Amino acid sequence: MLLGTLSTSSVAMALLMARLVLAVVFLAHGIRHIFGGGKIAGTARWFEGLGMRPGIVHAWFASLTEVGAGVLLVVGLLTPLAGAGVVGVMLVALITNHLKNGFFIFRPGEGYEYVMTLAVMGGAIGTLGPGDWSIDAHVQALSKLLGWPGFAIAVGGGILGCALLLATSWRPAKPSEA
């Protein structure tokens, strides 16, 4: 079936490419936060420095969300939920670390262009769905999560998760303490 000049297979391929690229980024970050450099303890110290208290809880929460969202995106399962994980983690990163550094990633402290792009991709994939080459496409109940329901879960869930996490756990140093 053709959709304008797009075939269903070309749309499936484009969504698969978007899902896999986003999945690789999230898997890489989550795995690195757990096993790379300073391991989870180093990630926890970094989160504490950003004002996320307790750092160890948030290091595990963010890292497992990144890995979990990455796995879900690879197979195209519960895609709006994976999108919510991407949106939520990236909004927390944007607010706690990147927003104050301006737009461009190459600025000192890294700007927000990268995390903003990932958050928007998470929302877009959560809204559009994973495409025909996914588990979601073959489970009738999950196919009802496309469009506005997917948007509500991915974007709304990500924003809500971010807001709840920041309201309960973000305690940045006051300017006089920095």
Short mmCIF file of N, CA and C in Angstrom, two decimals:
data_model
loop_
_atom_site.label_atom_id
_atom_site.label_comp_id
_atom_site.label_asym_id
_atom_site.label_seq_id
_atom_site.Cartn_x
_atom_site.Cartn_y
_atom_site.Cartn_z
N MET A 1 0.85 -1.18 0.00
CA MET A 1 0.00 0.00 0.00
C MET A 1 0.89 1.24 0.00
N LEU A 2 0.52 2.21 -0.80
CA LEU A 2 1.29 3.45 -0.87
C LEU A 2 0.59 4.52 -0.05
N LEU A 3 1.40 5.31 0.62
CA LEU A 3 0.92 6.47 1.36
C LEU A 3 1.51 7.69 0.68
N GLY A 4 0.78 8.27 -0.25
CA GLY A 4 1.37 9.33 -1.06
C GLY A 4 2.49 8.72 -1.88
N THR A 5 3.71 9.23 -1.74
CA THR A 5 4.85 8.64 -2.43
C THR A 5 5.66 7.75 -1.50
N LEU A 6 5.17 7.56 -0.29
CA LEU A 6 5.87 6.71 0.67
C LEU A 6 5.26 5.31 0.66
N SER A 7 6.11 4.30 0.71
CA SER A 7 5.60 2.94 0.85
C SER A 7 5.63 2.59 2.34
N THR A 8 4.84 1.61 2.72
CA THR A 8 4.86 1.21 4.13
C THR A 8 6.23 0.67 4.52
N SER A 9 6.92 0.04 3.58
CA SER A 9 8.25 -0.49 3.92
C SER A 9 9.27 0.64 4.10
N SER A 10 9.14 1.73 3.33
CA SER A 10 10.09 2.84 3.52
C SER A 10 9.85 3.54 4.86
N VAL A 11 8.59 3.64 5.27
CA VAL A 11 8.28 4.21 6.58
C VAL A 11 8.80 3.29 7.68
N ALA A 12 8.58 1.98 7.51
CA ALA A 12 9.08 1.02 8.50
C ALA A 12 10.61 1.11 8.62
N MET A 13 11.29 1.26 7.50
CA MET A 13 12.76 1.38 7.52
C MET A 13 13.20 2.66 8.23
N ALA A 14 12.54 3.78 7.93
CA ALA A 14 12.90 5.04 8.57
C ALA A 14 12.68 4.98 10.08
N LEU A 15 11.57 4.40 10.51
CA LEU A 15 11.30 4.28 11.94
C LEU A 15 12.27 3.31 12.61
N LEU A 16 12.63 2.23 11.92
CA LEU A 16 13.62 1.30 12.46
C LEU A 16 14.96 2.00 12.64
N MET A 17 15.38 2.78 11.63
CA MET A 17 16.64 3.50 11.74
C MET A 17 16.62 4.48 12.92
N ALA A 18 15.55 5.24 13.06
CA ALA A 18 15.44 6.20 14.16
C ALA A 18 15.47 5.48 15.51
N ARG A 19 14.70 4.39 15.61
CA ARG A 19 14.66 3.61 16.85
C ARG A 19 16.03 3.08 17.22
N LEU A 20 16.72 2.49 16.24
CA LEU A 20 18.01 1.87 16.53
C LEU A 20 19.08 2.89 16.90
N VAL A 21 19.09 4.02 16.22
CA VAL A 21 20.09 5.05 16.56
C VAL A 21 19.84 5.56 17.98
N LEU A 22 18.60 5.85 18.31
CA LEU A 22 18.28 6.33 19.66
C LEU A 22 18.58 5.24 20.68
N ALA A 23 18.28 3.99 20.34
CA ALA A 23 18.55 2.87 21.25
C ALA A 23 20.05 2.73 21.53
N VAL A 24 20.86 2.83 20.49
CA VAL A 24 22.31 2.70 20.67
C VAL A 24 22.83 3.79 21.59
N VAL A 25 22.37 5.02 21.39
CA VAL A 25 22.81 6.12 22.25
C VAL A 25 22.42 5.85 23.70
N PHE A 26 21.20 5.42 23.93
CA PHE A 26 20.75 5.18 25.30
C PHE A 26 21.40 3.97 25.93
N LEU A 27 21.56 2.89 25.18
CA LEU A 27 22.27 1.73 25.72
C LEU A 27 23.71 2.09 26.07
N ALA A 28 24.38 2.81 25.18
CA ALA A 28 25.77 3.19 25.43
C ALA A 28 25.90 4.04 26.68
N HIS A 29 25.02 5.01 26.84
CA HIS A 29 25.10 5.88 28.02
C HIS A 29 24.77 5.12 29.29
N GLY A 30 23.72 4.33 29.27
CA GLY A 30 23.34 3.58 30.46
C GLY A 30 24.41 2.60 30.89
N ILE A 31 24.95 1.87 29.92
CA ILE A 31 26.00 0.89 30.23
C ILE A 31 27.26 1.60 30.72
N ARG A 32 27.60 2.73 30.10
CA ARG A 32 28.79 3.48 30.54
C ARG A 32 28.60 4.03 31.96
N HIS A 33 27.41 4.50 32.27
CA HIS A 33 27.16 5.00 33.63
C HIS A 33 27.32 3.90 34.67
N ILE A 34 27.01 2.67 34.31
CA ILE A 34 27.11 1.56 35.27
C ILE A 34 28.52 0.99 35.32
N PHE A 35 29.14 0.76 34.14
CA PHE A 35 30.39 0.00 34.10
C PHE A 35 31.62 0.81 33.69
N GLY A 36 31.44 1.97 33.08
CA GLY A 36 32.58 2.72 32.56
C GLY A 36 33.19 3.66 33.58
N GLY A 37 34.36 4.17 33.28
CA GLY A 37 35.01 5.19 34.10
C GLY A 37 34.93 4.92 35.58
N GLY A 38 34.22 5.79 36.29
CA GLY A 38 34.08 5.65 37.74
C GLY A 38 32.96 4.70 38.15
N LYS A 39 32.40 4.00 37.17
CA LYS A 39 31.32 3.03 37.40
C LYS A 39 30.12 3.73 38.03
N ILE A 40 29.22 2.98 38.61
CA ILE A 40 27.99 3.56 39.15
C ILE A 40 28.30 4.50 40.31
N ALA A 41 29.35 4.21 41.07
CA ALA A 41 29.72 5.10 42.18
C ALA A 41 30.15 6.48 41.66
N GLY A 42 30.89 6.50 40.56
CA GLY A 42 31.29 7.77 39.95
C GLY A 42 30.09 8.53 39.40
N THR A 43 29.17 7.81 38.79
CA THR A 43 27.94 8.43 38.29
C THR A 43 27.16 9.02 39.47
N ALA A 44 27.12 8.29 40.58
CA ALA A 44 26.41 8.77 41.77
C ALA A 44 27.05 10.06 42.30
N ARG A 45 28.37 10.12 42.34
CA ARG A 45 29.06 11.35 42.79
C ARG A 45 28.74 12.51 41.86
N TRP A 46 28.73 12.25 40.57
CA TRP A 46 28.40 13.29 39.58
C TRP A 46 26.98 13.78 39.81
N PHE A 47 26.03 12.86 40.00
CA PHE A 47 24.64 13.25 40.24
C PHE A 47 24.50 14.05 41.53
N GLU A 48 25.21 13.64 42.57
CA GLU A 48 25.21 14.41 43.83
C GLU A 48 25.68 15.83 43.58
N GLY A 49 26.74 15.98 42.75
CA GLY A 49 27.27 17.29 42.43
C GLY A 49 26.27 18.16 41.67
N LEU A 50 25.35 17.50 40.94
CA LEU A 50 24.31 18.24 40.23
C LEU A 50 23.13 18.58 41.13
N GLY A 51 23.13 18.02 42.36
CA GLY A 51 22.05 18.28 43.29
C GLY A 51 21.01 17.18 43.37
N MET A 52 21.24 16.07 42.69
CA MET A 52 20.31 14.94 42.75
C MET A 52 20.62 14.12 43.99
N ARG A 53 19.67 14.08 44.92
CA ARG A 53 19.90 13.42 46.21
C ARG A 53 18.87 12.31 46.44
N PRO A 54 19.28 11.15 46.87
CA PRO A 54 20.65 10.65 46.98
C PRO A 54 21.19 10.23 45.61
N GLY A 55 22.44 10.56 45.38
CA GLY A 55 23.05 10.35 44.07
C GLY A 55 23.04 8.90 43.62
N ILE A 56 23.28 7.97 44.52
CA ILE A 56 23.35 6.56 44.14
C ILE A 56 22.00 6.06 43.63
N VAL A 57 20.92 6.49 44.25
CA VAL A 57 19.58 6.08 43.81
C VAL A 57 19.31 6.62 42.41
N HIS A 58 19.65 7.86 42.17
CA HIS A 58 19.38 8.47 40.87
C HIS A 58 20.33 7.98 39.80
N ALA A 59 21.55 7.61 40.19
CA ALA A 59 22.48 7.02 39.22
C ALA A 59 21.92 5.70 38.71
N TRP A 60 21.45 4.87 39.61
CA TRP A 60 20.85 3.59 39.21
C TRP A 60 19.57 3.83 38.42
N PHE A 61 18.72 4.72 38.89
CA PHE A 61 17.44 4.98 38.23
C PHE A 61 17.64 5.46 36.81
N ALA A 62 18.52 6.44 36.62
CA ALA A 62 18.77 6.98 35.28
C ALA A 62 19.43 5.93 34.39
N SER A 63 20.42 5.24 34.92
CA SER A 63 21.15 4.25 34.11
C SER A 63 20.24 3.11 33.68
N LEU A 64 19.44 2.59 34.60
CA LEU A 64 18.53 1.50 34.24
C LEU A 64 17.41 1.97 33.31
N THR A 65 16.99 3.21 33.45
CA THR A 65 16.01 3.77 32.51
C THR A 65 16.62 3.86 31.12
N GLU A 66 17.87 4.31 31.03
CA GLU A 66 18.54 4.39 29.73
C GLU A 66 18.69 3.01 29.09
N VAL A 67 19.12 2.03 29.86
CA VAL A 67 19.28 0.68 29.33
C VAL A 67 17.91 0.09 28.96
N GLY A 68 16.94 0.24 29.85
CA GLY A 68 15.60 -0.30 29.58
C GLY A 68 14.96 0.33 28.36
N ALA A 69 15.03 1.64 28.24
CA ALA A 69 14.47 2.32 27.07
C ALA A 69 15.19 1.88 25.81
N GLY A 70 16.51 1.72 25.90
CA GLY A 70 17.29 1.27 24.75
C GLY A 70 16.86 -0.11 24.27
N VAL A 71 16.69 -1.04 25.20
CA VAL A 71 16.26 -2.40 24.85
C VAL A 71 14.87 -2.37 24.22
N LEU A 72 13.94 -1.63 24.84
CA LEU A 72 12.58 -1.54 24.29
C LEU A 72 12.58 -0.96 22.88
N LEU A 73 13.43 0.04 22.64
CA LEU A 73 13.50 0.65 21.31
C LEU A 73 14.08 -0.33 20.27
N VAL A 74 15.08 -1.11 20.66
CA VAL A 74 15.67 -2.07 19.72
C VAL A 74 14.61 -3.02 19.18
N VAL A 75 13.79 -3.56 20.06
CA VAL A 75 12.80 -4.56 19.62
C VAL A 75 11.45 -3.93 19.26
N GLY A 76 11.27 -2.65 19.56
CA GLY A 76 10.01 -1.99 19.25
C GLY A 76 8.88 -2.49 20.12
N LEU A 77 9.12 -2.55 21.40
CA LEU A 77 8.13 -3.02 22.37
C LEU A 77 7.80 -1.88 23.33
N LEU A 78 6.51 -1.66 23.55
CA LEU A 78 6.06 -0.59 24.46
C LEU A 78 6.76 0.72 24.11
N THR A 79 6.75 1.04 22.84
CA THR A 79 7.51 2.17 22.32
C THR A 79 7.17 3.50 22.99
N PRO A 80 5.90 3.82 23.25
CA PRO A 80 5.63 5.08 23.96
C PRO A 80 6.25 5.11 25.36
N LEU A 81 6.29 3.97 26.04
CA LEU A 81 6.93 3.91 27.36
C LEU A 81 8.44 4.14 27.23
N ALA A 82 9.05 3.54 26.22
CA ALA A 82 10.47 3.80 25.96
C ALA A 82 10.68 5.28 25.66
N GLY A 83 9.77 5.86 24.87
CA GLY A 83 9.86 7.29 24.58
C GLY A 83 9.76 8.13 25.84
N ALA A 84 8.89 7.74 26.77
CA ALA A 84 8.78 8.46 28.04
C ALA A 84 10.08 8.40 28.82
N GLY A 85 10.75 7.24 28.79
CA GLY A 85 12.05 7.12 29.45
C GLY A 85 13.07 8.06 28.85
N VAL A 86 13.09 8.12 27.52
CA VAL A 86 14.03 9.02 26.83
C VAL A 86 13.71 10.47 27.17
N VAL A 87 12.45 10.85 27.04
CA VAL A 87 12.05 12.24 27.30
C VAL A 87 12.36 12.61 28.75
N GLY A 88 11.98 11.76 29.68
CA GLY A 88 12.19 12.07 31.10
C GLY A 88 13.65 12.24 31.47
N VAL A 89 14.48 11.28 31.06
CA VAL A 89 15.91 11.34 31.39
C VAL A 89 16.55 12.57 30.75
N MET A 90 16.20 12.85 29.51
CA MET A 90 16.81 13.99 28.82
C MET A 90 16.33 15.32 29.38
N LEU A 91 15.09 15.41 29.81
CA LEU A 91 14.62 16.66 30.42
C LEU A 91 15.32 16.90 31.76
N VAL A 92 15.52 15.84 32.53
CA VAL A 92 16.25 16.00 33.79
C VAL A 92 17.68 16.46 33.49
N ALA A 93 18.32 15.86 32.50
CA ALA A 93 19.68 16.27 32.13
C ALA A 93 19.71 17.72 31.65
N LEU A 94 18.71 18.09 30.86
CA LEU A 94 18.64 19.46 30.34
C LEU A 94 18.53 20.46 31.49
N ILE A 95 17.63 20.19 32.42
CA ILE A 95 17.37 21.15 33.50
C ILE A 95 18.49 21.18 34.52
N THR A 96 19.00 20.02 34.91
CA THR A 96 20.00 19.98 35.99
C THR A 96 21.40 20.32 35.53
N ASN A 97 21.69 20.15 34.24
CA ASN A 97 23.09 20.28 33.82
C ASN A 97 23.31 21.13 32.58
N HIS A 98 22.49 21.04 31.57
CA HIS A 98 22.82 21.61 30.27
C HIS A 98 22.22 22.98 29.96
N LEU A 99 21.06 23.29 30.50
CA LEU A 99 20.35 24.51 30.13
C LEU A 99 21.17 25.77 30.41
N LYS A 100 21.85 25.79 31.52
CA LYS A 100 22.64 26.97 31.92
C LYS A 100 23.84 27.23 31.02
N ASN A 101 24.19 26.23 30.19
CA ASN A 101 25.39 26.33 29.36
C ASN A 101 25.12 26.84 27.94
N GLY A 102 23.88 27.23 27.65
CA GLY A 102 23.55 27.70 26.32
C GLY A 102 23.21 26.56 25.38
N PHE A 103 22.99 26.89 24.13
CA PHE A 103 22.49 25.94 23.15
C PHE A 103 23.54 24.93 22.67
N PHE A 104 24.71 25.41 22.27
CA PHE A 104 25.66 24.56 21.56
C PHE A 104 26.39 23.59 22.48
N ILE A 105 26.51 22.35 22.01
CA ILE A 105 27.14 21.28 22.78
C ILE A 105 28.63 21.55 23.01
N PHE A 106 29.27 22.28 22.11
CA PHE A 106 30.71 22.50 22.23
C PHE A 106 31.06 23.61 23.22
N ARG A 107 30.07 24.23 23.83
CA ARG A 107 30.34 25.26 24.84
C ARG A 107 30.86 24.60 26.11
N PRO A 108 31.59 25.33 26.93
CA PRO A 108 32.04 24.76 28.21
C PRO A 108 30.83 24.26 29.02
N GLY A 109 30.94 23.05 29.54
CA GLY A 109 29.85 22.46 30.31
C GLY A 109 28.80 21.79 29.44
N GLU A 110 28.93 21.89 28.15
CA GLU A 110 28.04 21.29 27.16
C GLU A 110 26.65 21.92 27.17
N GLY A 111 26.27 22.50 26.06
CA GLY A 111 24.94 23.10 25.91
C GLY A 111 23.86 22.04 25.78
N TYR A 112 22.65 22.50 25.52
CA TYR A 112 21.50 21.60 25.58
C TYR A 112 21.04 21.06 24.22
N GLU A 113 21.70 21.39 23.12
CA GLU A 113 21.21 20.96 21.81
C GLU A 113 21.11 19.44 21.71
N TYR A 114 22.05 18.71 22.26
CA TYR A 114 22.08 17.24 22.17
C TYR A 114 20.93 16.62 22.97
N VAL A 115 20.80 17.01 24.24
CA VAL A 115 19.75 16.40 25.06
C VAL A 115 18.36 16.82 24.57
N MET A 116 18.24 18.03 24.05
CA MET A 116 16.96 18.47 23.48
C MET A 116 16.60 17.61 22.27
N THR A 117 17.57 17.36 21.40
CA THR A 117 17.33 16.55 20.21
C THR A 117 16.91 15.14 20.59
N LEU A 118 17.58 14.54 21.56
CA LEU A 118 17.22 13.20 21.99
C LEU A 118 15.82 13.18 22.61
N ALA A 119 15.48 14.18 23.40
CA ALA A 119 14.15 14.24 24.02
C ALA A 119 13.07 14.34 22.94
N VAL A 120 13.28 15.19 21.94
CA VAL A 120 12.30 15.33 20.86
C VAL A 120 12.18 14.03 20.06
N MET A 121 13.29 13.36 19.82
CA MET A 121 13.26 12.07 19.12
C MET A 121 12.47 11.04 19.92
N GLY A 122 12.66 11.01 21.23
CA GLY A 122 11.89 10.09 22.08
C GLY A 122 10.40 10.36 21.99
N GLY A 123 10.03 11.63 22.01
CA GLY A 123 8.62 12.00 21.87
C GLY A 123 8.07 11.66 20.50
N ALA A 124 8.85 11.90 19.47
CA ALA A 124 8.40 11.62 18.10
C ALA A 124 8.22 10.13 17.86
N ILE A 125 9.18 9.33 18.28
CA ILE A 125 9.07 7.89 18.09
C ILE A 125 7.94 7.32 18.94
N GLY A 126 7.78 7.85 20.16
CA GLY A 126 6.66 7.41 20.99
C GLY A 126 5.31 7.73 20.37
N THR A 127 5.23 8.82 19.64
CA THR A 127 3.99 9.24 18.98
C THR A 127 3.75 8.45 17.69
N LEU A 128 4.76 8.37 16.84
CA LEU A 128 4.62 7.69 15.55
C LEU A 128 4.54 6.18 15.69
N GLY A 129 5.12 5.66 16.76
CA GLY A 129 5.20 4.22 16.94
C GLY A 129 6.47 3.68 16.32
N PRO A 130 6.72 2.40 16.53
CA PRO A 130 7.99 1.81 16.10
C PRO A 130 8.02 1.37 14.65
N GLY A 131 6.89 1.39 13.96
CA GLY A 131 6.84 0.91 12.58
C GLY A 131 6.49 -0.57 12.51
N ASP A 132 6.33 -1.05 11.30
CA ASP A 132 5.90 -2.43 11.08
C ASP A 132 6.92 -3.47 11.52
N TRP A 133 8.18 -3.09 11.56
CA TRP A 133 9.22 -4.05 11.92
C TRP A 133 9.51 -3.95 13.41
N SER A 134 8.52 -4.35 14.20
CA SER A 134 8.61 -4.24 15.65
C SER A 134 7.64 -5.22 16.29
N ILE A 135 7.81 -5.44 17.58
CA ILE A 135 6.87 -6.27 18.32
C ILE A 135 5.53 -5.54 18.47
N ASP A 136 5.56 -4.27 18.76
CA ASP A 136 4.32 -3.49 18.93
C ASP A 136 3.37 -3.66 17.73
N ALA A 137 3.94 -3.70 16.54
CA ALA A 137 3.11 -3.77 15.33
C ALA A 137 2.35 -5.09 15.22
N HIS A 138 2.81 -6.10 15.96
CA HIS A 138 2.20 -7.43 15.86
C HIS A 138 1.37 -7.81 17.07
N VAL A 139 1.19 -6.88 17.99
CA VAL A 139 0.34 -7.11 19.17
C VAL A 139 -0.81 -6.11 19.08
N GLN A 140 -2.00 -6.61 18.85
CA GLN A 140 -3.17 -5.77 18.59
C GLN A 140 -3.35 -4.67 19.63
N ALA A 141 -3.27 -5.01 20.92
CA ALA A 141 -3.50 -4.01 21.97
C ALA A 141 -2.46 -2.90 21.92
N LEU A 142 -1.22 -3.22 21.56
CA LEU A 142 -0.16 -2.21 21.52
C LEU A 142 -0.29 -1.30 20.31
N SER A 143 -0.92 -1.77 19.25
CA SER A 143 -1.08 -0.94 18.06
C SER A 143 -2.03 0.23 18.32
N LYS A 144 -2.78 0.19 19.41
CA LYS A 144 -3.69 1.29 19.76
C LYS A 144 -2.95 2.45 20.44
N LEU A 145 -1.66 2.29 20.65
CA LEU A 145 -0.87 3.34 21.33
C LEU A 145 -0.21 4.30 20.35
N LEU A 146 -0.59 4.26 19.08
CA LEU A 146 -0.03 5.18 18.09
C LEU A 146 -0.72 6.54 18.17
N GLY A 147 -0.09 7.56 17.67
CA GLY A 147 -0.71 8.88 17.58
C GLY A 147 -0.80 9.58 18.93
N TRP A 148 -1.96 10.18 19.18
CA TRP A 148 -2.13 10.97 20.41
C TRP A 148 -1.96 10.14 21.69
N PRO A 149 -2.43 8.90 21.76
CA PRO A 149 -2.14 8.12 22.98
C PRO A 149 -0.64 7.93 23.20
N GLY A 150 0.09 7.65 22.12
CA GLY A 150 1.54 7.52 22.23
C GLY A 150 2.20 8.81 22.64
N PHE A 151 1.71 9.92 22.08
CA PHE A 151 2.23 11.23 22.46
C PHE A 151 2.00 11.50 23.95
N ALA A 152 0.78 11.20 24.42
CA ALA A 152 0.46 11.44 25.84
C ALA A 152 1.37 10.62 26.74
N ILE A 153 1.62 9.37 26.37
CA ILE A 153 2.49 8.51 27.19
C ILE A 153 3.93 8.98 27.11
N ALA A 154 4.45 9.16 25.89
CA ALA A 154 5.87 9.50 25.72
C ALA A 154 6.19 10.90 26.24
N VAL A 155 5.47 11.88 25.76
CA VAL A 155 5.78 13.27 26.13
C VAL A 155 5.20 13.60 27.50
N GLY A 156 3.93 13.31 27.69
CA GLY A 156 3.30 13.59 28.98
C GLY A 156 3.94 12.81 30.11
N GLY A 157 4.16 11.52 29.87
CA GLY A 157 4.80 10.69 30.90
C GLY A 157 6.22 11.13 31.20
N GLY A 158 6.96 11.49 30.15
CA GLY A 158 8.33 11.96 30.36
C GLY A 158 8.39 13.26 31.13
N ILE A 159 7.50 14.19 30.79
CA ILE A 159 7.45 15.48 31.51
C ILE A 159 7.02 15.27 32.95
N LEU A 160 6.01 14.46 33.15
CA LEU A 160 5.53 14.18 34.51
C LEU A 160 6.61 13.50 35.35
N GLY A 161 7.27 12.50 34.78
CA GLY A 161 8.35 11.82 35.50
C GLY A 161 9.47 12.78 35.87
N CYS A 162 9.85 13.63 34.92
CA CYS A 162 10.89 14.64 35.18
C CYS A 162 10.46 15.58 36.30
N ALA A 163 9.24 16.08 36.21
CA ALA A 163 8.75 17.04 37.22
C ALA A 163 8.70 16.41 38.61
N LEU A 164 8.22 15.18 38.70
CA LEU A 164 8.16 14.50 40.00
C LEU A 164 9.55 14.26 40.57
N LEU A 165 10.46 13.82 39.72
CA LEU A 165 11.81 13.55 40.17
C LEU A 165 12.49 14.83 40.66
N LEU A 166 12.37 15.90 39.89
CA LEU A 166 13.01 17.16 40.28
C LEU A 166 12.38 17.73 41.54
N ALA A 167 11.05 17.64 41.65
CA ALA A 167 10.37 18.19 42.83
C ALA A 167 10.75 17.45 44.10
N THR A 168 10.98 16.16 43.99
CA THR A 168 11.26 15.37 45.21
C THR A 168 12.74 15.19 45.50
N SER A 169 13.61 15.36 44.50
CA SER A 169 15.00 14.94 44.70
C SER A 169 16.07 15.92 44.28
N TRP A 170 15.73 16.98 43.58
CA TRP A 170 16.76 17.90 43.09
C TRP A 170 16.96 19.01 44.10
N ARG A 171 18.12 19.08 44.66
CA ARG A 171 18.48 20.11 45.64
C ARG A 171 19.81 20.73 45.24
N PRO A 172 19.79 21.58 44.20
CA PRO A 172 21.06 22.18 43.75
C PRO A 172 21.61 23.14 44.80
N ALA A 173 22.93 23.28 44.75
CA ALA A 173 23.57 24.23 45.67
C ALA A 173 23.08 25.64 45.39
N LYS A 174 22.89 26.40 46.43
CA LYS A 174 22.52 27.80 46.27
C LYS A 174 23.74 28.56 45.74
N PRO A 175 23.52 29.64 45.00
CA PRO A 175 24.66 30.38 44.42
C PRO A 175 25.73 30.73 45.45
N SER A 176 25.36 31.03 46.67
CA SER A 176 26.35 31.38 47.69
C SER A 176 27.13 30.16 48.14
N GLU A 177 26.59 28.94 47.93
CA GLU A 177 27.29 27.71 48.31
C GLU A 177 28.20 27.20 47.21
N ALA A 178 27.98 27.65 45.98
CA ALA A 178 28.73 27.10 44.83
C ALA A 178 30.15 27.61 44.78
#
